[in-house]
Amino acid sequence: MIWWILIVGVLLPQSLAHPGFFTSIGQMTDLIHTEKDLVTSLKDYIKAEEDKLEQIKKWAEKLDRLTSTATKDPEGFVGHPVNAFKLMKRLNTEWSELENLVLKDMSDGFISNLTIQRQYFPNDEDQVGAAKALLRLQDTYNLDTDTISKGNLPGVKHKSFLTVEDCFELGKVAYTEADYYHTELWMEQALRQLDEGEVSTIDKVSVLDYLSYAVYQQGDLDKALLLTKKLLELDPEHQRANGNLKYFEYIMAKEKDVNKSASDDQSDQKTTPKKKGAAVDYLPERQKYEMLCRGEGIKMTPRRQKKLFCRYHDGNRNPKFILAPAKQEDEWDKPRIIRFHDIISDAEIEIVKDLAKPRLRRATISNPITGDLETVHYRISKSAWLSGYENPVVSRINMRIQDLTGLDVSTAEELQVANYGVGGQYEPHFDFARKDEPDAFKELGTGNRIATWLFYMSDVSAGGATVFPEVGASVWPKKGTAVFWYNLFASGEGDYSTRHAACPVLVGNKWVSNKWLHERGQEFRRPCTLSELE
C-alpha cells in the first residue's frame, strides 16, 4: 500500500520500504535451488489438481449419459429394480463421495513446502538493496535505462529483460531515497515501454504521478506541469493531480509576475529550469573512481610503461621457488603494485570458497574512532575469516605469501575471503590506519597494516576492477593471480597513493581473498629508512 503526504502544497507518494542489501552471489545461487524446488512442488500440486479434475470430469460424463437416458422415460427407468437401487446408492453415497473429492485440498504439500522455504527468502531490505545495486551500476558504468531494461550488458550469458513493473519498482526505490534523478529516469523508461504497447498491471496514471513530482523536485516546473496535464487527460478526476496542477500554475504565475519587474538577464535566469541531476556526492573522487572502473582515465604514460617488466621470482632464493619460480608482473610503478600469476590453484580456490561459504557475513570496517567493526553503505560484500590452523590449504597459502613477500605472516590478520554480488563494491579507502586513527588496530597489538596481498579467485565477466584513484591505476581480476603492494613506506609513514577501491561487479561473480600484513615482526625483514617517504 502507498501512502501520500502533502509537502509545500504538492501531494507525493511515500513508500514504507527501508534500505537493505543482498550482496553475495554464493547465497543467491542457493536461492536459485530453493526456487527450483518450489517450482517442482508447484508442478506436483498442479498435477494433483489435474488428476482430481479428471476424476470429476469422468464422473460427470458418466452421469450425463445415465441421466440423459433416465429422463426420456423416468417411470420405466426406475421401474427396473437395479436402476432404483443404484439411484438410491448414488444420491445417498456417491454424491457425498464426489462432494468430498471436490472439497479435498490438494495444496497441502505445496503450502507446507512453501512455508518451510519462506524462512530463507530475501526480505524487503534485500529487494531494495538489489534495486539500489542496479542504480549504482547504472551510474558507475554510464548505462542508460533502455540498455539495462533490454539486458544488453557486456559479458552476459543469460539475457534478461525488465518489465514495466520492474522499471516502476526501481523508480519507487529511488523515490523512497529522495533520489528524484533516478526516479525520473526509471519512470520515463516505464512510460516508454507502456507507449510501445507492453501489457502491464501498472497504468500510465500511476507512472505519471511519480514522474511529474520527481521532475518538479528537480526544478523543471514546465515539464512537471505538462506531465500533470497529460495525467489529467487520462484521469480527469485524479484528486492529487488536480491539486498539483493548481499549485504549479500558481507558482508559475507568481514567477511570471516577479520576472516582469526584472531585467531580461534576470528573467532568463529565473525561468530556466534548474535540473539538479544526481545527488551531491559525499565522495570527492567519485568521478575519477568511476572512470577508472570503466577503464577510462588510466594515467600510465608510454615512458613509464617501458619501465614495467615481467620476471620470474624465486623469493630471494627460497628453496620452494628455486626450481619453480613464481611469475611476477609489474602492474604499476608508484605505488609499486605487483601481480603474481598462477599463484593459487583452482583446487585451492574451491577449498577456500567451501570453507568460507557457511560463514559469509556482511563485510565490516573498523570504526576509526571506536575501533569497533561495523557495516557501512560503501562496502557491499559478504566476507569470512579463515585461520591457518583449521585447514592445511589455508596454512600453505599463508606460508606462500610469506615466502614470496619476505614478510612475517605470524602477525598478519587471518585470511579474509570476500564474495561480491552484482553491484558489490568497496568504495575508495585506505587499508592502513591514518594518524587520526591511533586506535584502529590497537586490540591486535601488531602495529599498522604494512602491506596488502590480494588473491583473485574468480574471473569477472564485466566490472569488478581494483582501482587506485590517486594515481589513475586499474587492476583487473584474473582468476589464479594475486596482487601485492605496500601500504606504508619503509619509514612507517602511510603511502596515501595506495587509496583504492573495489569497483561494482557489473556482470558475474567476484571472489577474492586478502591478507593484511602488519608492522610487528618486519623490523629486520623490511628495515626502516631515514627518509620519511621512502
Coordinates of C-alpha atoms in Angstrom, one line a residue:
M1 CA 0.0 0.0 0.0
I2 CA 1.2 3.5 -0.8
W3 CA 0.6 6.5 1.5
W4 CA 0.5 10.1 0.3
I5 CA 1.6 13.2 2.2
L6 CA 1.3 16.9 1.4
I7 CA 4.5 18.9 1.1
V8 CA 4.6 22.6 0.2
G9 CA 1.2 22.2 -1.4
V10 CA 2.0 19.2 -3.5
L11 CA 0.8 15.7 -2.8
L12 CA 3.5 13.0 -3.1
P13 CA 3.8 9.2 -2.6
Q14 CA 5.7 7.8 0.3
S15 CA 6.8 4.2 0.3
L16 CA 7.2 2.3 3.5
A17 CA 10.3 0.3 2.4
H18 CA 13.5 0.6 4.2
P19 CA 17.0 0.0 2.7
G20 CA 18.9 -3.2 2.9
F21 CA 21.4 -5.3 1.0
F22 CA 21.6 -8.8 -0.6
T23 CA 25.2 -8.9 -1.6
S24 CA 26.6 -12.5 -2.1
I25 CA 26.3 -14.4 -5.3
G26 CA 27.0 -17.5 -3.3
Q27 CA 23.9 -17.1 -1.3
M28 CA 21.9 -16.0 -4.3
T29 CA 22.7 -19.3 -6.0
D30 CA 21.2 -21.1 -3.0
L31 CA 18.0 -19.2 -3.7
I32 CA 18.0 -20.5 -7.3
H33 CA 17.9 -24.1 -6.0
T34 CA 15.2 -23.1 -3.5
E35 CA 13.1 -21.6 -6.2
K36 CA 13.7 -24.7 -8.4
D37 CA 12.4 -26.9 -5.5
L38 CA 9.3 -24.7 -5.1
V39 CA 8.6 -25.0 -8.9
T40 CA 8.8 -28.8 -8.7
S41 CA 6.4 -28.7 -5.7
L42 CA 4.1 -26.4 -7.6
K43 CA 4.1 -28.7 -10.6
D44 CA 3.2 -31.6 -8.3
Y45 CA 0.3 -29.6 -6.9
I46 CA -0.9 -28.8 -10.5
K47 CA -0.7 -32.5 -11.4
A48 CA -2.7 -33.4 -8.3
E49 CA -5.4 -30.8 -9.2
E50 CA -5.5 -32.1 -12.8
D51 CA -5.9 -35.7 -11.6
K52 CA -8.7 -34.6 -9.3
L53 CA -10.5 -32.7 -12.1
E54 CA -10.0 -35.7 -14.4
Q55 CA -11.8 -37.9 -11.9
I56 CA -14.6 -35.4 -11.6
K57 CA -14.9 -35.0 -15.3
K58 CA -15.2 -38.8 -15.9
W59 CA -17.9 -39.0 -13.2
A60 CA -19.8 -36.1 -14.7
E61 CA -19.6 -37.6 -18.2
K62 CA -20.9 -41.0 -16.9
L63 CA -23.8 -39.4 -15.1
D64 CA -24.6 -37.2 -18.0
R65 CA -25.1 -40.3 -20.2
L66 CA -27.1 -42.0 -17.4
T67 CA -29.4 -39.1 -16.7
S68 CA -30.0 -38.4 -20.4
T69 CA -31.3 -41.9 -20.8
A70 CA -33.3 -41.8 -17.5
T71 CA -35.1 -38.5 -18.2
K72 CA -36.5 -39.9 -21.5
D73 CA -38.6 -42.4 -19.6
P74 CA -38.3 -41.8 -15.8
E75 CA -41.0 -44.3 -14.7
G76 CA -39.7 -47.0 -17.0
F77 CA -36.2 -46.4 -15.8
V78 CA -36.8 -46.6 -12.1
G79 CA -39.3 -49.4 -12.7
H80 CA -36.2 -51.6 -13.1
P81 CA -35.2 -52.6 -9.5
V82 CA -31.5 -52.4 -10.2
N83 CA -31.8 -48.8 -11.5
A84 CA -33.9 -47.9 -8.5
F85 CA -31.2 -49.4 -6.1
K86 CA -28.4 -47.6 -7.9
L87 CA -30.3 -44.3 -7.9
M88 CA -30.6 -44.5 -4.1
K89 CA -27.0 -45.5 -3.8
R90 CA -25.7 -42.7 -6.0
L91 CA -27.7 -40.0 -4.2
N92 CA -27.1 -41.3 -0.7
T93 CA -23.4 -42.3 -1.1
E94 CA -21.7 -41.5 -4.3
W95 CA -22.7 -37.8 -4.5
S96 CA -21.3 -37.4 -1.0
E97 CA -18.0 -39.0 -2.1
L98 CA -17.9 -36.6 -5.0
E99 CA -18.5 -33.7 -2.7
N100 CA -15.6 -34.9 -0.6
L101 CA -13.4 -35.1 -3.7
V102 CA -14.3 -31.6 -4.8
L103 CA -13.6 -30.2 -1.4
K104 CA -10.3 -32.1 -1.0
D105 CA -7.5 -29.6 -0.7
M106 CA -4.6 -30.8 -2.9
S107 CA -2.4 -27.8 -2.0
D108 CA -1.3 -29.1 1.5
G109 CA 2.1 -30.4 0.3
F110 CA 2.9 -27.3 -1.7
I111 CA 1.8 -24.9 1.0
S112 CA 3.8 -26.9 3.6
N113 CA 7.0 -26.7 1.4
L114 CA 6.4 -23.0 0.7
T115 CA 6.1 -22.3 4.4
I116 CA 9.3 -24.1 5.2
Q117 CA 11.3 -22.4 2.4
R118 CA 9.9 -19.0 3.2
Q119 CA 12.3 -18.6 6.1
Y120 CA 15.2 -18.5 3.6
F121 CA 13.5 -15.9 1.3
P122 CA 15.0 -12.4 0.9
N123 CA 13.1 -9.7 2.7
D124 CA 12.2 -6.1 1.7
E125 CA 15.7 -4.9 2.6
D126 CA 17.2 -7.4 0.2
Q127 CA 14.9 -6.4 -2.6
V128 CA 15.6 -2.7 -2.1
G129 CA 19.4 -3.5 -1.9
A130 CA 19.2 -5.3 -5.3
A131 CA 17.4 -2.3 -6.8
K132 CA 19.9 0.2 -5.4
A133 CA 22.7 -2.0 -6.8
L134 CA 21.2 -1.6 -10.3
L135 CA 21.1 2.1 -9.9
R136 CA 24.7 2.1 -8.7
L137 CA 25.8 0.1 -11.8
Q138 CA 23.8 2.5 -14.0
D139 CA 25.9 5.5 -12.7
T140 CA 29.3 3.8 -12.5
Y141 CA 29.2 2.3 -16.0
N142 CA 27.2 5.1 -17.7
L143 CA 24.4 2.8 -18.7
D144 CA 21.1 4.2 -19.9
T145 CA 17.8 2.7 -18.7
D146 CA 16.9 1.2 -22.1
T147 CA 20.2 -0.7 -22.2
I148 CA 19.6 -2.2 -18.7
S149 CA 15.9 -2.9 -19.4
K150 CA 16.8 -4.8 -22.5
G151 CA 19.6 -6.7 -20.8
N152 CA 22.3 -5.5 -23.2
L153 CA 25.1 -5.8 -20.8
P154 CA 28.7 -6.9 -21.7
G155 CA 29.6 -10.5 -20.9
V156 CA 26.0 -11.7 -20.2
K157 CA 25.3 -15.4 -20.6
H158 CA 21.6 -15.3 -19.7
K159 CA 19.9 -12.3 -21.1
S160 CA 17.0 -10.9 -19.1
F161 CA 14.5 -8.1 -19.6
L162 CA 12.9 -5.6 -17.2
T163 CA 9.1 -5.3 -17.4
V164 CA 7.2 -2.1 -16.8
E165 CA 6.5 -3.4 -13.3
D166 CA 10.3 -3.8 -12.8
C167 CA 11.1 -0.3 -14.0
F168 CA 8.3 1.2 -11.9
E169 CA 9.7 -0.6 -8.8
L170 CA 13.2 0.8 -9.5
G171 CA 11.7 4.3 -9.8
K172 CA 9.9 3.8 -6.5
V173 CA 13.0 2.7 -4.7
A174 CA 14.8 5.8 -5.9
Y175 CA 11.8 7.9 -4.9
T176 CA 11.9 6.5 -1.4
E177 CA 15.6 7.6 -1.1
A178 CA 14.6 11.1 -2.3
D179 CA 16.7 10.3 -5.4
Y180 CA 14.4 12.1 -7.9
Y181 CA 17.1 12.0 -10.6
H182 CA 16.8 8.2 -10.9
T183 CA 13.1 8.3 -10.2
E184 CA 12.7 10.4 -13.4
L185 CA 14.9 8.1 -15.5
W186 CA 13.1 4.9 -14.5
M187 CA 9.5 6.3 -14.6
E188 CA 10.3 7.6 -18.1
Q189 CA 11.5 4.1 -19.1
A190 CA 8.3 2.5 -17.7
L191 CA 6.2 5.1 -19.6
R192 CA 8.2 4.4 -22.8
Q193 CA 7.6 0.7 -22.6
L194 CA 3.9 1.3 -22.0
D195 CA 3.8 3.6 -25.0
E196 CA 5.4 0.8 -27.0
G197 CA 2.4 -1.5 -26.2
E198 CA 3.8 -3.6 -23.4
V199 CA 0.9 -5.2 -21.4
S200 CA 1.2 -4.4 -17.7
T201 CA -0.7 -4.2 -14.5
I202 CA 0.9 -0.7 -14.0
D203 CA -1.1 2.1 -15.7
K204 CA 0.2 5.3 -17.1
V205 CA -1.6 7.3 -14.5
S206 CA 0.5 5.7 -11.7
V207 CA 3.7 6.3 -13.6
L208 CA 2.9 9.9 -14.5
D209 CA 2.0 10.6 -10.8
Y210 CA 5.5 9.7 -9.6
L211 CA 7.2 11.2 -12.7
S212 CA 5.6 14.6 -12.5
Y213 CA 6.6 15.0 -8.9
A214 CA 10.2 13.8 -9.5
V215 CA 10.5 16.3 -12.3
Y216 CA 9.1 19.1 -10.1
Q217 CA 11.5 18.3 -7.3
Q218 CA 14.4 18.8 -9.8
G219 CA 13.2 22.3 -10.6
D220 CA 11.7 21.7 -14.1
L221 CA 8.3 23.3 -13.4
D222 CA 7.3 23.5 -17.1
K223 CA 7.8 19.7 -17.6
A224 CA 6.0 18.9 -14.3
L225 CA 3.0 20.9 -15.5
L226 CA 3.0 19.2 -18.9
L227 CA 3.1 15.7 -17.3
T228 CA 0.4 16.6 -14.8
K229 CA -1.9 17.8 -17.7
K230 CA -1.1 14.5 -19.5
L231 CA -2.1 12.6 -16.4
L232 CA -5.4 14.5 -16.1
E233 CA -6.2 13.7 -19.8
L234 CA -6.2 10.0 -18.7
D235 CA -7.9 10.6 -15.4
P236 CA -9.7 14.0 -15.1
E237 CA -10.9 13.2 -11.6
H238 CA -7.4 12.5 -10.2
Q239 CA -7.6 14.4 -6.9
R240 CA -3.9 14.8 -6.3
A241 CA -3.1 15.7 -9.9
N242 CA -5.8 18.4 -9.9
G243 CA -4.3 19.8 -6.7
N244 CA -0.8 19.8 -8.1
L245 CA -2.0 21.4 -11.3
K246 CA -3.4 24.4 -9.4
Y247 CA -0.2 24.6 -7.3
F248 CA 2.1 24.5 -10.4
E249 CA 0.0 27.2 -12.2
Y250 CA 0.1 29.3 -9.1
I251 CA 3.9 29.1 -8.8
M252 CA 4.4 29.8 -12.5
A253 CA 2.1 32.8 -12.3
K254 CA 4.0 34.1 -9.3
E255 CA 7.3 33.7 -11.1
K256 CA 5.9 35.4 -14.1
D257 CA 4.9 38.5 -12.0
V258 CA 8.4 38.6 -10.4
N259 CA 10.1 38.3 -13.8
K260 CA 8.1 41.2 -15.3
S261 CA 9.9 43.6 -13.0
A262 CA 13.3 42.1 -13.5
S263 CA 15.8 42.6 -16.3
D264 CA 16.0 40.3 -19.3
D265 CA 19.1 38.5 -17.9
Q266 CA 17.5 38.1 -14.5
S267 CA 14.3 36.9 -16.2
D268 CA 16.2 34.3 -18.2
Q269 CA 17.9 33.1 -15.0
K270 CA 14.6 32.7 -13.1
T271 CA 12.7 30.9 -15.8
T272 CA 15.3 28.4 -16.8
P273 CA 14.6 25.2 -15.0
K274 CA 17.5 24.2 -12.7
K275 CA 17.9 20.5 -13.1
K276 CA 19.6 19.0 -10.1
G277 CA 20.8 15.8 -11.7
A278 CA 22.4 13.2 -9.5
A279 CA 22.5 14.0 -5.8
V280 CA 25.5 15.8 -4.3
D281 CA 28.1 13.2 -3.5
Y282 CA 30.0 12.6 -0.3
L283 CA 32.9 11.0 -2.2
P284 CA 35.3 13.7 -3.6
E285 CA 37.0 11.4 -6.1
R286 CA 33.7 9.8 -7.4
Q287 CA 34.3 10.9 -11.0
K288 CA 37.9 9.6 -11.1
Y289 CA 36.9 6.4 -9.4
E290 CA 34.0 5.6 -11.8
M291 CA 36.1 6.5 -14.8
L292 CA 38.8 4.0 -13.7
C293 CA 36.1 1.4 -13.2
R294 CA 35.1 1.8 -16.8
G295 CA 38.8 1.6 -17.9
E296 CA 39.0 5.3 -18.6
G297 CA 41.4 7.9 -17.3
I298 CA 44.3 5.5 -16.7
K299 CA 47.4 7.6 -16.2
M300 CA 50.2 5.3 -17.4
T301 CA 52.4 7.0 -19.9
P302 CA 54.4 5.1 -22.6
R303 CA 57.6 6.2 -20.9
R304 CA 56.6 4.8 -17.6
Q305 CA 55.1 1.7 -19.2
K306 CA 58.5 0.8 -20.6
K307 CA 59.8 0.5 -17.1
L308 CA 57.3 -2.2 -16.1
F309 CA 58.5 -5.7 -16.6
C310 CA 57.6 -9.4 -16.2
R311 CA 60.1 -11.7 -14.4
Y312 CA 60.5 -15.0 -12.6
H313 CA 60.7 -14.5 -8.8
D314 CA 62.3 -17.1 -6.5
G315 CA 61.5 -15.4 -3.2
N316 CA 65.1 -14.4 -2.6
R317 CA 66.5 -17.9 -3.2
N318 CA 63.7 -19.6 -1.3
P319 CA 64.1 -23.3 -1.8
K320 CA 60.5 -23.7 -2.7
F321 CA 60.8 -21.4 -5.6
I322 CA 64.3 -22.0 -7.0
L323 CA 63.2 -24.8 -9.4
A324 CA 59.7 -23.4 -9.9
P325 CA 59.9 -19.7 -9.6
A326 CA 56.7 -17.5 -9.4
K327 CA 55.7 -15.4 -12.4
Q328 CA 55.7 -11.8 -11.5
E329 CA 54.4 -8.8 -13.4
D330 CA 54.7 -5.1 -12.7
E331 CA 51.2 -3.6 -12.7
W332 CA 52.1 -0.1 -11.6
D333 CA 55.3 1.8 -10.6
K334 CA 54.2 4.3 -7.9
P335 CA 52.9 2.8 -5.7
R336 CA 54.5 -0.4 -6.8
I337 CA 51.8 -2.9 -7.5
I338 CA 53.0 -6.4 -8.4
R339 CA 50.8 -9.2 -9.8
F340 CA 51.8 -12.9 -9.3
H341 CA 50.4 -15.2 -12.0
D342 CA 49.2 -18.8 -11.4
I343 CA 49.9 -18.4 -7.7
I344 CA 46.8 -20.2 -6.4
S345 CA 45.4 -23.4 -8.0
D346 CA 41.7 -24.0 -8.9
A347 CA 41.6 -26.8 -6.3
E348 CA 42.9 -24.5 -3.6
I349 CA 40.4 -21.8 -4.6
E350 CA 37.5 -24.3 -4.3
I351 CA 38.6 -25.4 -0.8
V352 CA 38.9 -21.8 0.4
K353 CA 35.5 -21.0 -1.0
D354 CA 33.9 -24.1 0.5
L355 CA 35.4 -23.2 3.9
A356 CA 34.2 -19.6 3.6
K357 CA 30.6 -20.1 2.3
P358 CA 28.9 -21.2 5.5
R359 CA 30.5 -18.2 7.4
L360 CA 29.8 -15.4 4.9
R361 CA 28.5 -12.4 6.7
R362 CA 28.1 -8.8 5.7
A363 CA 31.6 -7.2 5.4
T364 CA 32.5 -4.7 8.1
I365 CA 35.1 -1.9 8.5
S366 CA 37.0 -0.8 11.6
N367 CA 35.4 2.4 13.0
P368 CA 38.3 4.9 13.1
I369 CA 37.0 6.5 16.3
T370 CA 36.0 3.5 18.4
G371 CA 37.9 0.7 16.7
D372 CA 34.7 -1.4 16.6
L373 CA 33.7 -3.4 13.5
E374 CA 30.6 -2.1 11.7
T375 CA 28.8 -2.4 8.4
V376 CA 28.7 0.7 6.1
H377 CA 26.9 1.5 2.9
Y378 CA 30.1 2.0 0.9
R379 CA 31.3 -1.6 1.5
I380 CA 28.9 -4.0 0.0
S381 CA 30.0 -7.7 0.0
K382 CA 30.0 -10.8 2.2
S383 CA 33.1 -11.9 3.9
A384 CA 34.5 -14.7 6.2
W385 CA 37.8 -15.2 8.0
L386 CA 39.9 -18.3 7.8
S387 CA 42.7 -19.3 10.2
G388 CA 45.8 -21.3 9.1
Y389 CA 45.4 -23.9 11.9
E390 CA 41.9 -25.0 10.7
N391 CA 43.0 -26.3 7.3
P392 CA 46.3 -27.2 5.8
V393 CA 45.5 -25.4 2.5
V394 CA 45.0 -22.1 4.3
S395 CA 48.2 -22.7 6.2
R396 CA 50.0 -23.4 2.9
I397 CA 48.6 -20.3 1.3
N398 CA 49.8 -18.2 4.3
M399 CA 53.3 -19.6 4.0
R400 CA 53.4 -18.9 0.3
I401 CA 52.6 -15.3 1.0
Q402 CA 55.5 -15.2 3.5
D403 CA 57.9 -16.9 1.2
L404 CA 57.2 -14.6 -1.8
T405 CA 57.0 -11.2 0.1
G406 CA 59.7 -11.9 2.7
L407 CA 57.3 -10.6 5.4
D408 CA 56.4 -12.5 8.6
V409 CA 52.7 -13.6 8.4
S410 CA 52.6 -14.7 12.1
T411 CA 51.5 -11.1 13.0
A412 CA 49.2 -10.8 10.0
E413 CA 45.4 -10.9 10.1
E414 CA 43.6 -14.1 9.2
L415 CA 42.8 -14.7 5.5
Q416 CA 39.7 -12.8 4.6
V417 CA 37.5 -14.2 1.9
A418 CA 35.0 -11.9 0.2
N419 CA 32.2 -12.5 -2.3
Y420 CA 30.9 -9.6 -4.2
G421 CA 27.5 -10.0 -5.7
V422 CA 26.1 -8.0 -8.6
G423 CA 26.7 -4.3 -7.7
G424 CA 29.0 -5.4 -4.9
Q425 CA 31.7 -2.8 -4.2
Y426 CA 34.1 -1.2 -1.7
E427 CA 34.4 2.5 -2.4
P428 CA 37.8 4.3 -2.1
H429 CA 39.5 3.7 1.2
F430 CA 42.9 3.1 2.8
D431 CA 43.9 -0.2 4.2
F432 CA 46.3 1.4 6.8
A433 CA 45.3 3.5 9.8
R434 CA 46.0 7.2 9.4
K435 CA 47.4 9.4 12.2
D436 CA 43.9 10.5 13.2
E437 CA 43.0 6.8 13.8
P438 CA 45.5 5.8 16.5
D439 CA 43.3 3.1 18.0
A440 CA 42.3 1.4 14.7
F441 CA 44.4 -1.8 15.3
K442 CA 45.2 -1.3 19.0
E443 CA 43.5 -4.5 20.1
L444 CA 45.6 -6.6 17.7
G445 CA 48.9 -5.2 19.1
T446 CA 50.7 -5.7 15.9
G447 CA 51.0 -2.2 14.6
N448 CA 49.7 -0.8 11.4
R449 CA 49.0 -2.7 8.1
I450 CA 52.3 -2.6 6.3
A451 CA 51.1 -4.4 3.1
T452 CA 48.2 -6.0 1.3
W453 CA 48.1 -9.3 -0.6
L454 CA 45.0 -9.8 -2.7
F455 CA 44.1 -13.1 -4.4
Y456 CA 41.6 -13.1 -7.3
M457 CA 39.7 -16.3 -7.0
S458 CA 37.4 -15.8 -10.0
D459 CA 37.2 -14.2 -13.4
V460 CA 34.6 -11.4 -13.6
S461 CA 32.5 -11.0 -16.8
A462 CA 32.3 -7.3 -16.5
G463 CA 33.4 -4.7 -13.9
G464 CA 35.0 -5.6 -10.5
A465 CA 38.3 -3.9 -11.1
T466 CA 40.6 -2.8 -8.2
V467 CA 41.3 0.9 -8.9
F468 CA 43.6 3.5 -7.3
P469 CA 42.1 6.9 -8.0
E470 CA 45.0 8.9 -6.6
V471 CA 47.3 7.6 -9.3
G472 CA 44.9 6.6 -12.0
A473 CA 45.6 2.9 -11.9
S474 CA 43.2 0.0 -12.7
V475 CA 43.9 -3.7 -11.9
W476 CA 41.5 -6.2 -13.4
P477 CA 40.5 -9.5 -11.8
K478 CA 42.1 -12.6 -13.2
K479 CA 41.5 -16.0 -11.6
G480 CA 44.5 -17.6 -10.0
T481 CA 46.5 -14.4 -9.7
A482 CA 47.3 -12.1 -6.8
V483 CA 48.4 -8.5 -6.4
F484 CA 50.7 -7.1 -3.7
W485 CA 51.5 -3.6 -2.6
Y486 CA 53.0 -1.8 0.5
N487 CA 50.6 0.5 2.4
L488 CA 53.4 2.0 4.4
F489 CA 56.7 3.5 3.3
A490 CA 59.8 1.8 4.9
S491 CA 59.8 4.7 7.4
G492 CA 56.4 3.6 8.7
E493 CA 54.6 6.6 7.2
G494 CA 51.4 5.9 5.3
D495 CA 51.5 5.9 1.5
Y496 CA 48.4 7.9 0.6
S497 CA 48.7 6.9 -3.1
T498 CA 47.5 3.4 -2.1
R499 CA 43.9 4.7 -1.6
H500 CA 42.0 2.1 -3.6
A501 CA 38.5 0.7 -4.3
A502 CA 36.8 -2.4 -5.5
C503 CA 34.6 -1.4 -8.4
P504 CA 31.0 -2.7 -8.6
V505 CA 30.6 -6.1 -10.3
L506 CA 28.5 -5.3 -13.4
V507 CA 28.1 -8.9 -14.6
G508 CA 29.3 -12.1 -12.9
N509 CA 30.6 -13.2 -9.6
K510 CA 33.7 -11.9 -7.8
W511 CA 35.6 -14.0 -5.2
V512 CA 38.7 -12.6 -3.6
S513 CA 40.8 -13.3 -0.5
N514 CA 43.2 -11.0 1.1
K515 CA 45.9 -11.0 3.7
W516 CA 46.8 -7.8 5.6
L517 CA 50.3 -8.0 6.9
H518 CA 51.3 -5.9 10.0
E519 CA 54.4 -4.0 11.1
R520 CA 55.4 -6.2 14.0
G521 CA 57.8 -8.9 13.0
Q522 CA 59.1 -7.0 10.0
E523 CA 61.8 -5.0 11.8
F524 CA 64.6 -6.9 10.2
R525 CA 62.7 -8.1 7.1
R526 CA 62.0 -4.5 6.0
P527 CA 64.2 -2.1 8.0
C528 CA 63.2 1.5 8.5
T529 CA 64.8 4.2 6.3
L530 CA 65.9 7.7 7.3
S531 CA 63.7 9.3 4.6
E532 CA 60.0 9.7 5.5
L533 CA 58.8 9.0 2.0
E534 CA 61.0 6.0 1.1

